[in-house]
Amino acid sequence: MENYKDVHFFHTTSQGNIYTMVELPLPNGSTKLLVASLKREIFCFEFQESPSGSLIPSSKEVSFTYIPNGAEIISMDAFNRSTTGIEFVIGITIIKNSSDAEGRLDTYLNIYSGEETEELNIENIAQSCLNVELSFIPYKLLHMYLVTFDEDKIINKEVVFVLSGSDNQIHIFRENNEEHNYKEIDNQEYFPEFTKTPSPVIWIDVYYTQDFSERITAFACECGYIKLMKIDVKTNKVVYNFSTRFGNYVSQVHISPEKDPPPEGLKLLTKTGFRDKRLNLVVVNTILPCLIFHDVLEYGLTNYSTLPRLSSISMLTCCEVNDIDFDGKKEILVGTNSEEILLYKRDLENVWWLEEIKKVTGPVLGIKCIDMTGDGIKDLVIQSMRGVQVLQHDQHFLQKILQNKIDNLTVPSISELNVE
């Protein structure tokens, strides 16, 4: 990470948790961030263009309705419902003390949305709320596709909210357009992988194949139990089911393709098409070393590597998998509670080693590789207990990488072109 430089630090007045940072990708390629603190405050972070053309970091607090005084925010998630414009739907789970004398805790899933627009107006979205009362304490909130096939044709594809709870179950909330609300549906009808678990599910990750005919789901429970399943979406049947149990708390699981498909503009240059279907699963143990399970579609959970761990690190909290140095191989970034990011790389024999340790501004809660400014280069965004730190690649490093890639391009000879 020596080629990164700190460009800004967004301060938050109180800490969040591993579920309270969500990205809002915009059609122009840039990304806004929503980050919540436990004490009701939600901030929107972005880079805005100044009249001179330079990018200026900006942060503002957004007042979401139906989050009462004394409530705590547990988790957040968001997705863009529109394929052409901006129509974000934002989910926020909260917990608060009940008004009765029994000392109960009331929990809710608040869902905010607005009309489709050309520009994101987060304040308008924050004022339109659908409220779902919960009977359990919420944990991880995410969204995924509910896809229905008729033979080989997709007849319905919609986005639903998925929420794990203290009742050892995973709940699915689907929008009811006629009644203009969200209702919980039977997950076995559409998601057979979400059965009752031995303890609350801490993290869920889902990967769909390009044609949505298969879904790979991984989740980790509070007791250290993890499960990996492949679902045939057309028949809604479980193709395979692997599980194992670790002796400690697992904070995150992450499904990652061995190689990402090329950008849309480069697919025409690929004669044989993109065929790499290898998926890896990274498991972040809080105390034990992280594991990476290789090619899980072929080997399940039997072929794995252990990432080296420092004895000085007391707890591992999160991870991100991305090619941050543009060498064509993905690196693994692991966050710690000792205010450090661990960078892992691998050699030609697929042996992983600890390449670098970078000090950051606080105990790490989340890591994202996203394009904050819309320049086509992913930034490194780190959520800590003190705020959000943004790192960008050094411009001289980027120029060197770009020049090397241009030099390696093979341009066909004009005399070889057959123009009719």
Short mmCIF file of C-alpha atoms in Angstrom, two decimals:
data_model
loop_
_atom_site.label_atom_id
_atom_site.label_comp_id
_atom_site.label_asym_id
_atom_site.label_seq_id
_atom_site.Cartn_x
_atom_site.Cartn_y
_atom_site.Cartn_z
CA MET A 1 0.00 0.00 0.00
CA GLU A 2 3.00 2.28 -0.37
CA ASN A 3 1.46 3.62 -3.58
CA TYR A 4 -1.55 4.97 -1.68
CA LYS A 5 -1.70 8.39 -0.11
CA ASP A 6 -4.17 9.79 2.41
CA VAL A 7 -6.49 12.31 0.78
CA HIS A 8 -9.10 12.89 3.46
CA PHE A 9 -10.46 11.83 6.81
CA PHE A 10 -14.17 12.19 7.59
CA HIS A 11 -14.70 12.42 11.34
CA THR A 12 -17.76 10.88 13.02
CA THR A 13 -18.91 11.99 16.45
CA SER A 14 -19.37 8.44 17.74
CA GLN A 15 -18.44 4.98 16.52
CA GLY A 16 -20.42 2.65 14.30
CA ASN A 17 -20.01 -1.09 13.81
CA ILE A 18 -19.20 -3.61 11.08
CA TYR A 19 -22.67 -3.11 9.55
CA THR A 20 -22.90 0.70 9.38
CA MET A 21 -21.09 1.70 6.17
CA VAL A 22 -22.94 1.41 2.86
CA GLU A 23 -22.04 2.64 -0.62
CA LEU A 24 -24.32 4.47 -3.07
CA PRO A 25 -22.83 3.97 -6.58
CA LEU A 26 -24.05 6.60 -9.05
CA PRO A 27 -24.52 6.30 -12.85
CA ASN A 28 -21.66 8.75 -13.48
CA GLY A 29 -19.19 6.29 -11.92
CA SER A 30 -18.70 8.09 -8.60
CA THR A 31 -19.84 6.78 -5.23
CA LYS A 32 -21.35 8.35 -2.15
CA LEU A 33 -21.03 6.79 1.28
CA LEU A 34 -23.53 6.56 4.09
CA VAL A 35 -21.96 5.92 7.49
CA ALA A 36 -23.96 5.63 10.69
CA SER A 37 -22.94 5.94 14.30
CA LEU A 38 -24.72 3.95 16.94
CA LYS A 39 -26.29 7.13 18.36
CA ARG A 40 -28.74 7.85 15.51
CA GLU A 41 -26.39 10.01 13.43
CA ILE A 42 -26.04 9.18 9.73
CA PHE A 43 -23.52 11.01 7.55
CA CYS A 44 -23.25 11.23 3.77
CA PHE A 45 -19.66 11.46 2.47
CA GLU A 46 -18.72 12.39 -1.10
CA PHE A 47 -16.33 14.31 -3.32
CA GLN A 48 -17.93 17.31 -5.04
CA GLU A 49 -16.62 19.25 -8.02
CA SER A 50 -15.78 22.87 -7.26
CA PRO A 51 -16.29 25.77 -9.72
CA SER A 52 -12.58 25.50 -10.58
CA GLY A 53 -12.98 21.83 -11.49
CA SER A 54 -11.16 20.36 -8.50
CA LEU A 55 -12.73 17.74 -6.25
CA ILE A 56 -13.54 18.79 -2.70
CA PRO A 57 -14.39 16.28 0.05
CA SER A 58 -17.76 16.94 1.66
CA SER A 59 -19.71 15.48 4.55
CA LYS A 60 -23.12 16.25 5.97
CA GLU A 61 -25.49 14.72 8.47
CA VAL A 62 -28.75 13.38 7.02
CA SER A 63 -31.85 13.35 9.22
CA PHE A 64 -33.74 10.13 8.54
CA THR A 65 -37.30 10.09 9.87
CA TYR A 66 -38.68 7.50 12.32
CA ILE A 67 -35.41 7.07 14.20
CA PRO A 68 -36.47 8.25 17.68
CA ASN A 69 -34.32 9.70 20.42
CA GLY A 70 -32.53 6.99 22.35
CA ALA A 71 -32.58 4.55 19.41
CA GLU A 72 -29.39 2.86 18.21
CA ILE A 73 -28.65 1.99 14.59
CA ILE A 74 -27.60 -1.64 14.12
CA SER A 75 -27.16 -2.11 10.37
CA MET A 76 -27.73 -0.46 6.98
CA ASP A 77 -27.95 -1.43 3.32
CA ALA A 78 -28.93 0.24 0.04
CA PHE A 79 -29.53 -0.52 -3.64
CA ASN A 80 -30.53 1.38 -6.77
CA ARG A 81 -33.91 0.16 -8.00
CA SER A 82 -33.54 1.93 -11.37
CA THR A 83 -31.40 0.62 -14.23
CA THR A 84 -31.22 4.00 -16.02
CA GLY A 85 -31.47 6.70 -13.35
CA ILE A 86 -31.31 7.06 -9.58
CA GLU A 87 -33.95 5.43 -7.37
CA PHE A 88 -32.21 4.29 -4.21
CA VAL A 89 -33.85 2.18 -1.54
CA ILE A 90 -32.15 2.37 1.88
CA GLY A 91 -32.74 -0.05 4.74
CA ILE A 92 -31.85 0.80 8.35
CA THR A 93 -32.40 -1.44 11.37
CA ILE A 94 -32.75 0.19 14.79
CA ILE A 95 -33.22 -0.88 18.41
CA LYS A 96 -34.68 1.16 21.27
CA ASN A 97 -36.03 0.71 24.75
CA SER A 98 -39.75 0.04 24.90
CA SER A 99 -42.08 2.57 26.51
CA ASP A 100 -43.69 -0.08 28.70
CA ALA A 101 -42.56 -0.97 32.21
CA GLU A 102 -41.25 -4.42 31.30
CA GLY A 103 -37.94 -3.13 29.97
CA ARG A 104 -38.36 -4.74 26.54
CA LEU A 105 -36.38 -3.76 23.47
CA ASP A 106 -38.27 -2.68 20.35
CA THR A 107 -36.60 -3.38 17.01
CA TYR A 108 -37.54 -2.11 13.55
CA LEU A 109 -36.51 -2.24 9.91
CA ASN A 110 -37.01 1.18 8.34
CA ILE A 111 -37.05 1.26 4.54
CA TYR A 112 -36.62 4.59 2.76
CA SER A 113 -37.16 5.27 -0.94
CA GLY A 114 -38.04 8.02 -3.39
CA GLU A 115 -39.05 8.66 -6.98
CA GLU A 116 -36.61 8.10 -9.84
CA THR A 117 -34.47 11.17 -10.48
CA GLU A 118 -31.40 12.20 -12.46
CA GLU A 119 -29.50 13.34 -9.37
CA LEU A 120 -29.40 11.81 -5.90
CA ASN A 121 -31.34 13.81 -3.30
CA ILE A 122 -30.62 11.92 -0.10
CA GLU A 123 -32.69 14.35 2.02
CA ASN A 124 -35.88 13.56 0.08
CA ILE A 125 -35.27 9.81 0.39
CA ALA A 126 -34.73 10.17 4.14
CA GLN A 127 -38.26 11.59 4.59
CA SER A 128 -40.15 8.68 2.99
CA CYS A 129 -40.19 5.71 5.34
CA LEU A 130 -41.93 2.34 5.50
CA ASN A 131 -41.67 0.82 8.96
CA VAL A 132 -41.48 -2.93 9.67
CA GLU A 133 -41.65 -4.04 13.31
CA LEU A 134 -39.35 -6.94 14.14
CA SER A 135 -39.64 -9.67 16.77
CA PHE A 136 -35.89 -10.24 17.05
CA ILE A 137 -32.65 -8.27 17.40
CA PRO A 138 -31.32 -7.52 13.88
CA TYR A 139 -27.80 -8.31 12.72
CA LYS A 140 -26.52 -8.24 9.11
CA LEU A 141 -28.74 -6.47 6.54
CA LEU A 142 -28.13 -6.93 2.80
CA HIS A 143 -30.03 -7.14 -0.46
CA MET A 144 -30.11 -9.85 -3.11
CA TYR A 145 -32.03 -10.80 -6.22
CA LEU A 146 -35.17 -12.89 -6.13
CA VAL A 147 -35.18 -14.49 -9.59
CA THR A 148 -37.93 -16.62 -11.10
CA PHE A 149 -37.43 -18.74 -14.23
CA ASP A 150 -39.86 -20.25 -16.71
CA GLU A 151 -37.68 -22.99 -18.19
CA ASP A 152 -34.60 -21.01 -19.40
CA LYS A 153 -36.23 -17.58 -19.42
CA ILE A 154 -36.21 -15.12 -16.53
CA ILE A 155 -39.79 -13.97 -15.92
CA ASN A 156 -39.15 -11.97 -12.75
CA LYS A 157 -36.09 -10.37 -11.14
CA GLU A 158 -36.54 -8.13 -8.14
CA VAL A 159 -34.45 -7.05 -5.17
CA VAL A 160 -35.35 -8.11 -1.63
CA PHE A 161 -33.87 -7.29 1.76
CA VAL A 162 -32.22 -10.13 3.71
CA LEU A 163 -31.81 -9.75 7.48
CA SER A 164 -30.25 -12.13 10.01
CA GLY A 165 -31.55 -12.09 13.55
CA SER A 166 -31.03 -13.16 17.14
CA ASP A 167 -33.65 -15.89 16.63
CA ASN A 168 -31.07 -17.91 14.61
CA GLN A 169 -32.99 -17.32 11.40
CA ILE A 170 -32.55 -15.33 8.19
CA HIS A 171 -35.55 -13.24 7.19
CA ILE A 172 -36.57 -12.08 3.69
CA PHE A 173 -38.55 -8.85 3.19
CA ARG A 174 -40.23 -8.29 -0.16
CA GLU A 175 -41.96 -5.19 -1.44
CA ASN A 176 -45.74 -5.42 -1.92
CA ASN A 177 -46.51 -2.87 -4.64
CA GLU A 178 -50.29 -3.13 -4.23
CA GLU A 179 -50.25 -2.39 -0.49
CA HIS A 180 -47.17 -0.15 -0.71
CA ASN A 181 -45.28 -1.88 2.09
CA TYR A 182 -42.70 -4.57 2.77
CA LYS A 183 -43.69 -7.97 4.12
CA GLU A 184 -41.69 -10.95 5.28
CA ILE A 185 -41.99 -13.97 2.99
CA ASP A 186 -41.25 -17.66 3.48
CA ASN A 187 -37.58 -17.99 2.65
CA GLN A 188 -37.85 -21.68 1.80
CA GLU A 189 -40.01 -20.87 -1.20
CA TYR A 190 -37.25 -18.87 -2.88
CA PHE A 191 -34.08 -19.31 -0.78
CA PRO A 192 -33.75 -22.91 0.44
CA GLU A 193 -30.25 -22.22 1.82
CA PHE A 194 -31.65 -20.05 4.61
CA THR A 195 -32.65 -22.65 7.17
CA LYS A 196 -32.44 -22.23 10.94
CA THR A 197 -28.84 -21.94 12.12
CA PRO A 198 -27.10 -23.05 15.35
CA SER A 199 -26.53 -19.41 16.39
CA PRO A 200 -27.19 -15.93 14.97
CA VAL A 201 -25.71 -15.32 11.52
CA ILE A 202 -23.03 -12.62 11.65
CA TRP A 203 -22.25 -12.25 7.95
CA ILE A 204 -23.75 -13.33 4.61
CA ASP A 205 -22.26 -13.11 1.13
CA VAL A 206 -24.00 -14.05 -2.12
CA TYR A 207 -22.67 -14.52 -5.67
CA TYR A 208 -24.80 -15.00 -8.81
CA THR A 209 -23.53 -16.36 -12.11
CA GLN A 210 -23.86 -14.00 -15.08
CA ASP A 211 -27.12 -15.54 -16.32
CA PHE A 212 -28.55 -15.78 -12.75
CA SER A 213 -29.13 -19.52 -13.16
CA GLU A 214 -26.92 -20.36 -10.15
CA ARG A 215 -26.41 -18.72 -6.77
CA ILE A 216 -23.54 -19.37 -4.36
CA THR A 217 -24.28 -18.39 -0.76
CA ALA A 218 -21.93 -18.35 2.22
CA PHE A 219 -22.69 -17.32 5.78
CA ALA A 220 -20.98 -17.39 9.16
CA CYS A 221 -22.61 -17.82 12.57
CA GLU A 222 -21.70 -16.40 15.94
CA CYS A 223 -20.52 -19.81 17.17
CA GLY A 224 -17.94 -20.18 14.35
CA TYR A 225 -20.14 -22.33 12.11
CA ILE A 226 -19.91 -21.49 8.39
CA LYS A 227 -21.89 -22.86 5.47
CA LEU A 228 -21.34 -22.73 1.72
CA MET A 229 -24.09 -23.73 -0.71
CA LYS A 230 -24.78 -23.71 -4.42
CA ILE A 231 -28.39 -23.25 -5.54
CA ASP A 232 -29.93 -24.04 -8.91
CA VAL A 233 -32.13 -20.94 -9.25
CA LYS A 234 -34.24 -22.44 -12.06
CA THR A 235 -35.39 -25.37 -9.92
CA ASN A 236 -34.78 -23.79 -6.50
CA LYS A 237 -32.82 -26.87 -5.43
CA VAL A 238 -29.61 -27.14 -3.42
CA VAL A 239 -26.84 -28.47 -5.68
CA TYR A 240 -24.26 -28.89 -2.94
CA ASN A 241 -23.95 -28.05 0.72
CA PHE A 242 -20.66 -27.74 2.63
CA SER A 243 -20.16 -26.67 6.21
CA THR A 244 -17.51 -26.56 8.91
CA ARG A 245 -17.07 -25.07 12.36
CA PHE A 246 -14.26 -22.98 13.78
CA GLY A 247 -13.49 -22.77 17.46
CA ASN A 248 -13.95 -19.03 17.64
CA TYR A 249 -15.99 -16.10 16.40
CA VAL A 250 -15.99 -15.50 12.62
CA SER A 251 -16.46 -11.83 11.74
CA GLN A 252 -16.78 -12.01 7.94
CA VAL A 253 -16.95 -14.31 4.91
CA HIS A 254 -16.23 -13.02 1.41
CA ILE A 255 -16.87 -14.75 -1.94
CA SER A 256 -14.52 -13.54 -4.65
CA PRO A 257 -13.93 -14.63 -8.27
CA GLU A 258 -10.35 -15.62 -8.99
CA LYS A 259 -10.42 -13.09 -11.83
CA ASP A 260 -12.95 -10.38 -12.55
CA PRO A 261 -14.51 -10.26 -16.03
CA PRO A 262 -13.13 -7.53 -18.33
CA PRO A 263 -14.97 -4.19 -18.57
CA GLU A 264 -17.80 -4.02 -21.10
CA GLY A 265 -15.69 -2.00 -23.53
CA LEU A 266 -12.93 -4.63 -23.62
CA LYS A 267 -15.08 -7.72 -24.17
CA LEU A 268 -14.91 -7.26 -27.94
CA LEU A 269 -11.13 -7.67 -27.76
CA THR A 270 -11.46 -11.10 -26.14
CA LYS A 271 -11.85 -13.75 -28.83
CA THR A 272 -12.66 -16.68 -26.57
CA GLY A 273 -14.74 -14.76 -24.01
CA PHE A 274 -14.38 -14.76 -20.25
CA ARG A 275 -14.46 -18.36 -18.96
CA ASP A 276 -12.85 -18.23 -15.53
CA LYS A 277 -15.47 -19.51 -13.06
CA ARG A 278 -13.20 -20.12 -10.10
CA LEU A 279 -14.54 -18.71 -6.85
CA ASN A 280 -12.63 -18.36 -3.60
CA LEU A 281 -14.02 -17.93 -0.10
CA VAL A 282 -12.16 -15.83 2.47
CA VAL A 283 -13.03 -16.47 6.12
CA VAL A 284 -11.98 -13.85 8.68
CA ASN A 285 -11.48 -15.38 12.12
CA THR A 286 -11.31 -12.86 14.91
CA ILE A 287 -8.52 -14.66 16.82
CA LEU A 288 -7.25 -17.46 14.57
CA PRO A 289 -5.54 -16.79 11.20
CA CYS A 290 -7.71 -16.02 8.17
CA LEU A 291 -8.38 -18.82 5.70
CA ILE A 292 -8.88 -18.72 1.95
CA PHE A 293 -10.74 -21.68 0.43
CA HIS A 294 -9.67 -22.09 -3.20
CA ASP A 295 -12.01 -22.86 -6.11
CA VAL A 296 -14.99 -23.75 -3.93
CA LEU A 297 -17.11 -24.80 -6.92
CA GLU A 298 -14.61 -27.60 -7.55
CA TYR A 299 -13.30 -28.46 -4.07
CA GLY A 300 -15.89 -27.16 -1.62
CA LEU A 301 -14.16 -26.43 1.70
CA THR A 302 -11.35 -28.98 1.34
CA ASN A 303 -8.68 -26.96 -0.50
CA TYR A 304 -7.51 -24.01 1.58
CA SER A 305 -4.57 -21.84 2.59
CA THR A 306 -3.89 -20.12 5.90
CA LEU A 307 -2.84 -16.50 5.86
CA PRO A 308 0.10 -15.65 8.12
CA ARG A 309 -0.89 -13.92 11.34
CA LEU A 310 1.05 -11.59 13.62
CA SER A 311 1.13 -12.41 17.32
CA SER A 312 0.83 -8.70 18.10
CA ILE A 313 -2.62 -8.52 16.46
CA SER A 314 -5.38 -9.20 18.97
CA MET A 315 -8.45 -9.28 16.69
CA LEU A 316 -9.24 -9.42 12.96
CA THR A 317 -12.43 -7.63 11.99
CA CYS A 318 -13.04 -7.49 8.22
CA CYS A 319 -11.55 -7.98 4.76
CA GLU A 320 -11.61 -6.81 1.16
CA VAL A 321 -10.38 -8.70 -1.92
CA ASN A 322 -9.21 -6.63 -4.88
CA ASP A 323 -6.33 -6.07 -7.29
CA ILE A 324 -4.95 -2.88 -5.75
CA ASP A 325 -1.63 -2.74 -7.64
CA PHE A 326 -2.96 -3.63 -11.14
CA ASP A 327 -0.75 -6.71 -11.55
CA GLY A 328 -3.68 -8.93 -12.55
CA LYS A 329 -3.75 -10.77 -9.21
CA LYS A 330 -6.07 -10.00 -6.36
CA GLU A 331 -4.72 -9.06 -2.95
CA ILE A 332 -6.44 -9.57 0.40
CA LEU A 333 -6.76 -6.66 2.82
CA VAL A 334 -7.60 -7.53 6.43
CA GLY A 335 -8.60 -4.96 9.06
CA THR A 336 -7.65 -5.25 12.72
CA ASN A 337 -8.65 -3.70 16.03
CA SER A 338 -5.02 -2.62 16.52
CA GLU A 339 -5.42 0.22 13.99
CA GLU A 340 -3.73 -1.64 11.13
CA ILE A 341 -4.49 -2.97 7.65
CA LEU A 342 -2.74 -6.21 6.67
CA LEU A 343 -1.94 -6.63 2.97
CA TYR A 344 -1.54 -10.22 1.70
CA LYS A 345 -0.10 -11.17 -1.70
CA ARG A 346 0.73 -14.50 -3.32
CA ASP A 347 3.57 -15.83 -5.43
CA LEU A 348 3.52 -17.91 -8.61
CA GLU A 349 2.93 -21.07 -6.57
CA ASN A 350 -0.15 -19.55 -4.89
CA VAL A 351 1.60 -19.23 -1.54
CA TRP A 352 0.29 -16.25 0.44
CA TRP A 353 2.52 -13.97 2.47
CA LEU A 354 2.12 -10.78 4.49
CA GLU A 355 3.42 -8.05 2.19
CA GLU A 356 2.78 -4.91 4.22
CA ILE A 357 1.20 -3.48 7.37
CA LYS A 358 -0.33 -0.01 7.18
CA LYS A 359 -1.24 2.05 10.24
CA VAL A 360 -4.64 3.76 10.08
CA THR A 361 -6.58 6.19 12.26
CA GLY A 362 -8.39 3.75 14.56
CA PRO A 363 -9.64 0.20 15.11
CA VAL A 364 -10.93 -0.94 11.71
CA LEU A 365 -14.62 -1.78 11.21
CA GLY A 366 -14.85 -2.00 7.42
CA ILE A 367 -12.81 -1.82 4.19
CA LYS A 368 -14.11 -1.04 0.69
CA CYS A 369 -12.37 -0.64 -2.67
CA ILE A 370 -14.70 1.76 -4.50
CA ASP A 371 -14.47 4.67 -6.91
CA MET A 372 -15.35 7.73 -4.83
CA THR A 373 -14.52 10.38 -7.46
CA GLY A 374 -15.66 8.79 -10.72
CA ASP A 375 -12.21 8.76 -12.35
CA GLY A 376 -12.32 5.00 -13.01
CA ILE A 377 -9.76 4.17 -10.29
CA LYS A 378 -10.91 2.51 -7.10
CA ASP A 379 -10.07 4.26 -3.85
CA LEU A 380 -9.40 2.52 -0.56
CA VAL A 381 -12.04 3.50 2.01
CA ILE A 382 -11.54 2.47 5.62
CA GLN A 383 -14.18 2.81 8.32
CA SER A 384 -12.71 2.98 11.80
CA MET A 385 -14.10 3.76 15.23
CA ARG A 386 -13.07 7.39 14.68
CA GLY A 387 -14.40 8.00 11.18
CA VAL A 388 -13.81 7.27 7.49
CA GLN A 389 -10.36 7.44 5.93
CA VAL A 390 -9.98 7.72 2.13
CA LEU A 391 -6.75 6.73 0.37
CA GLN A 392 -6.03 7.20 -3.33
CA HIS A 393 -3.29 5.92 -5.62
CA ASP A 394 -0.30 8.16 -6.20
CA GLN A 395 -0.64 9.81 -9.63
CA HIS A 396 2.94 9.02 -10.66
CA PHE A 397 2.32 5.34 -9.90
CA LEU A 398 -0.87 5.38 -11.98
CA GLN A 399 0.87 7.03 -14.92
CA LYS A 400 3.60 4.39 -14.83
CA ILE A 401 1.05 1.54 -14.74
CA LEU A 402 -0.96 3.09 -17.60
CA GLN A 403 2.12 3.55 -19.76
CA ASN A 404 3.18 -0.06 -19.20
CA LYS A 405 -0.26 -1.32 -20.21
CA ILE A 406 -0.26 0.85 -23.35
CA ASP A 407 3.19 -0.44 -24.28
CA ASN A 408 1.98 -4.04 -23.91
CA LEU A 409 -1.03 -3.61 -26.18
CA THR A 410 -0.73 -5.40 -29.53
CA VAL A 411 -2.12 -3.34 -32.38
CA PRO A 412 -2.82 -5.29 -35.63
CA SER A 413 -0.92 -4.26 -38.74
CA ILE A 414 -2.93 -2.22 -41.26
CA SER A 415 -1.79 -4.51 -44.07
CA GLU A 416 -3.36 -7.49 -42.30
CA LEU A 417 -6.82 -5.94 -42.14
CA ASN A 418 -9.25 -7.25 -44.77
CA VAL A 419 -11.66 -4.39 -45.53
CA GLU A 420 -14.42 -5.20 -47.97
#
